[in-house]
JSON list of C-alpha atoms in Angstrom, two decimals:
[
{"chain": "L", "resi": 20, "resn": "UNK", "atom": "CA", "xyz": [122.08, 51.92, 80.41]},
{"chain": "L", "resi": 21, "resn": "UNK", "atom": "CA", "xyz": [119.32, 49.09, 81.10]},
{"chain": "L", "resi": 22, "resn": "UNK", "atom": "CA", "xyz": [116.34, 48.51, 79.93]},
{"chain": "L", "resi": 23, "resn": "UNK", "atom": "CA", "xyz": [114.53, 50.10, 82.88]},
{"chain": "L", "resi": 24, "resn": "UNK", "atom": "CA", "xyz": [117.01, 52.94, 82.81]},
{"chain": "L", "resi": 25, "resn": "UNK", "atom": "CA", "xyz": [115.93, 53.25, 79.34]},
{"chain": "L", "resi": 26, "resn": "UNK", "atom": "CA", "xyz": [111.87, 53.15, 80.30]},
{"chain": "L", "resi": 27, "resn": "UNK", "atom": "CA", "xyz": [112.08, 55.88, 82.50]},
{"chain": "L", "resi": 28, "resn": "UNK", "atom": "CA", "xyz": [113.95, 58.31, 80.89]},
{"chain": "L", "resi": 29, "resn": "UNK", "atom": "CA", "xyz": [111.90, 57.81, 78.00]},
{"chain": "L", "resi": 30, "resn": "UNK", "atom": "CA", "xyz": [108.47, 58.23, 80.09]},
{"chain": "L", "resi": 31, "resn": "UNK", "atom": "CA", "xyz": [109.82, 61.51, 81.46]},
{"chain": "L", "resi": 32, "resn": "UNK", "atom": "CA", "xyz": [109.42, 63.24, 77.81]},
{"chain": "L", "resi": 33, "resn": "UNK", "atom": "CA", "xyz": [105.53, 62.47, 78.26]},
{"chain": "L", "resi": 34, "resn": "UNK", "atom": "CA", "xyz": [103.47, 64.82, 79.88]},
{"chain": "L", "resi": 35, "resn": "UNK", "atom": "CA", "xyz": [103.55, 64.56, 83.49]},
{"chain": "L", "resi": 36, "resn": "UNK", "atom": "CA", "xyz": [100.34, 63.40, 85.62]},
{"chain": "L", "resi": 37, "resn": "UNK", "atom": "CA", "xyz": [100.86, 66.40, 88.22]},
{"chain": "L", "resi": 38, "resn": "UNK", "atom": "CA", "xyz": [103.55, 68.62, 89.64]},
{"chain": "L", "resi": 39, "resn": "UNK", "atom": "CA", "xyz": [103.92, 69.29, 93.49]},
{"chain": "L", "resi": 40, "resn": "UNK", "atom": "CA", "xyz": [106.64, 71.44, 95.37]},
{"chain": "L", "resi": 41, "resn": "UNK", "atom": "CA", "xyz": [109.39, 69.09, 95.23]},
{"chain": "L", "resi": 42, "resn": "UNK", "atom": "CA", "xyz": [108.06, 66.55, 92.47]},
{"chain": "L", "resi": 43, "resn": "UNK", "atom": "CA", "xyz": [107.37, 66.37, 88.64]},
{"chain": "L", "resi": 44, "resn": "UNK", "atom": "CA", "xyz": [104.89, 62.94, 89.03]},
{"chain": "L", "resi": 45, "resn": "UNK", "atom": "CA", "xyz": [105.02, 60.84, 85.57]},
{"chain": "L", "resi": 46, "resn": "UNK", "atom": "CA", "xyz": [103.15, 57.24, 84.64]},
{"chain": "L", "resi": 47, "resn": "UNK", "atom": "CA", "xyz": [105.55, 54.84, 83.45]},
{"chain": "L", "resi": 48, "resn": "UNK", "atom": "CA", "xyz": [105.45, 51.30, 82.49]},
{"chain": "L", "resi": 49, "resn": "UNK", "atom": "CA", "xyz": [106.88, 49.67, 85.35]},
{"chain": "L", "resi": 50, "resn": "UNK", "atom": "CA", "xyz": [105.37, 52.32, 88.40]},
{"chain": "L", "resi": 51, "resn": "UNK", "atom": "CA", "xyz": [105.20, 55.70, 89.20]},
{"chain": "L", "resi": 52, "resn": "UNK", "atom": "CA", "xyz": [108.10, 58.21, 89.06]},
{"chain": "L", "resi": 53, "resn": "UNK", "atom": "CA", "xyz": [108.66, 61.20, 91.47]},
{"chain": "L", "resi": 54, "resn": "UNK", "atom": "CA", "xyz": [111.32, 63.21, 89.86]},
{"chain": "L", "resi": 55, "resn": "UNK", "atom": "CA", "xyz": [113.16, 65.27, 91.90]},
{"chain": "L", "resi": 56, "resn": "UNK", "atom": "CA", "xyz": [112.84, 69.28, 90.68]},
{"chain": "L", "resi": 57, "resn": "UNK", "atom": "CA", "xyz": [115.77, 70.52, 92.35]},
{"chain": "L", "resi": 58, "resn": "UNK", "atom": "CA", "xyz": [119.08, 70.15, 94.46]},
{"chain": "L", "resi": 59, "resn": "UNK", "atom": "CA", "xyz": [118.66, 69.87, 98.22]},
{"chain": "L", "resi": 60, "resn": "UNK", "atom": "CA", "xyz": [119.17, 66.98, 100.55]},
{"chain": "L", "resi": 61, "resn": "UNK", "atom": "CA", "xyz": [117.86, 63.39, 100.47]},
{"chain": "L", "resi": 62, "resn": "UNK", "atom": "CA", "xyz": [116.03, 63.33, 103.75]},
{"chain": "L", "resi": 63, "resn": "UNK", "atom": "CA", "xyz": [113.85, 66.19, 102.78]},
{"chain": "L", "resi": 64, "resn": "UNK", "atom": "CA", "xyz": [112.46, 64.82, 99.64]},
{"chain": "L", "resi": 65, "resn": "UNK", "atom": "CA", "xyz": [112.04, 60.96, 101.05]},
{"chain": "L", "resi": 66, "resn": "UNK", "atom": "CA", "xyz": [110.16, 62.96, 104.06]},
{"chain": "L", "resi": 67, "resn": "UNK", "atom": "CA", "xyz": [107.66, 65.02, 101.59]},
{"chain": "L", "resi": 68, "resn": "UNK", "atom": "CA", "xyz": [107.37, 62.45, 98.63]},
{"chain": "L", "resi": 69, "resn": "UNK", "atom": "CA", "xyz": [104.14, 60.68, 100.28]},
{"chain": "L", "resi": 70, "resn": "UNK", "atom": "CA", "xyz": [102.80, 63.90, 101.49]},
{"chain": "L", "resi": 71, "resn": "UNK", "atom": "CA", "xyz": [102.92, 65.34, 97.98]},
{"chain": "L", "resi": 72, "resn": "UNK", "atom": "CA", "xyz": [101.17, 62.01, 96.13]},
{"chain": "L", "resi": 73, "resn": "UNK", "atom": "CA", "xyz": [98.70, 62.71, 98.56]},
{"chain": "L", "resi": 74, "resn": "UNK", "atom": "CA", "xyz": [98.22, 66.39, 97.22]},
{"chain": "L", "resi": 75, "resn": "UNK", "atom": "CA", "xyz": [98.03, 64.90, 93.21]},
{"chain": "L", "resi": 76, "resn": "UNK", "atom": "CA", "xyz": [95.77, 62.28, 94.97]},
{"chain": "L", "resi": 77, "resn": "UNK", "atom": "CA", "xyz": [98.06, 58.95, 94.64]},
{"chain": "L", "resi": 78, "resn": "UNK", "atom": "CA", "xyz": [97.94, 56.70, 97.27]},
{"chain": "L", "resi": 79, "resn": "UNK", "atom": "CA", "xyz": [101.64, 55.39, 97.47]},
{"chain": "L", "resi": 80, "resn": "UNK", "atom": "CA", "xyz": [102.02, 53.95, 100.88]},
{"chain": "L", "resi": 81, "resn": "UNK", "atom": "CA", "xyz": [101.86, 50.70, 99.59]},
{"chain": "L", "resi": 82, "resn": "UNK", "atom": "CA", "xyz": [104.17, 50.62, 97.06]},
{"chain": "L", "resi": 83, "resn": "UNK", "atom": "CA", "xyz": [107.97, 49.74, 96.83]},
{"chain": "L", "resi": 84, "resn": "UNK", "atom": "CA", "xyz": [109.73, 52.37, 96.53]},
{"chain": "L", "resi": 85, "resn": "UNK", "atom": "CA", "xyz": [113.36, 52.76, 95.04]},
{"chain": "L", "resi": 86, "resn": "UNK", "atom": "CA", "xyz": [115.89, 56.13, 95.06]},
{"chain": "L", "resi": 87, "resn": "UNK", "atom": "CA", "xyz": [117.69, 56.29, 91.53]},
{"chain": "L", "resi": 88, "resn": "UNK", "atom": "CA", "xyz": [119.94, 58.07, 89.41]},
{"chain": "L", "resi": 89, "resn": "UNK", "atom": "CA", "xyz": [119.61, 57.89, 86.23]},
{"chain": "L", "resi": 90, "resn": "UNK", "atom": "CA", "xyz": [121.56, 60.94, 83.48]},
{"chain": "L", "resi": 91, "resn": "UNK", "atom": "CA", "xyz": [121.99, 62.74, 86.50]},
{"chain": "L", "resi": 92, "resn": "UNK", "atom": "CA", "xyz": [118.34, 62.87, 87.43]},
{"chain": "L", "resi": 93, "resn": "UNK", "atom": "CA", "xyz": [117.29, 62.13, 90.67]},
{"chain": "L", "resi": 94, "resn": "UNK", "atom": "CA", "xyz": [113.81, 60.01, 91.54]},
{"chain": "L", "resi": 95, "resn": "UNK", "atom": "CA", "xyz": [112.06, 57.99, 93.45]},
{"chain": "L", "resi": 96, "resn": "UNK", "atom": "CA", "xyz": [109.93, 55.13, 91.31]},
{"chain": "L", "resi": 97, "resn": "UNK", "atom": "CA", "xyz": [107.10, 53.32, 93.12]},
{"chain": "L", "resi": 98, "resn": "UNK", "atom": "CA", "xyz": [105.95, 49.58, 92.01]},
{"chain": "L", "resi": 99, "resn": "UNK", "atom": "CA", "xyz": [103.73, 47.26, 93.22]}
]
């Protein structure tokens, strides 16, 4: 695994900064991580993801943002 594999999944065992339907919402060191809480299909999460920041109040619209898999989690991580 990388190094940035290796920062996430170690930010994940911290708590989280908020939970939404869809999302557990974590602070890492390189952005912040929507991780996926269940199995369903792609186009619904990337639809609700910026919705749901809104909800925890994070303004994500303009960040990067990058799908990964990483140990079989899903996410979506958002950097500036």
């Amino acid at each position: 695994m990388d190094s940035t594999s290796d920062l996430i999944i170690d930010s994940l065992k911290d708590e989280p900064i908020g939970e939404t339907d869809y999302f557990i919402w974590f602070i890492t060191d390189i952005g912040i991580v929507a991780l996926f809480k269940r199995e369903e299909d792609f186009e619904t999460y990337s639809s609700n993801v910026e919705i749901e920041a809104n909800k925890i109040a994070l303004d994500i619209t303009k960040e990067e943002k990058e799908h990964l898999i990483i140990k079989e989690k899903q996410l979506f991580l958002f950097y500036s």
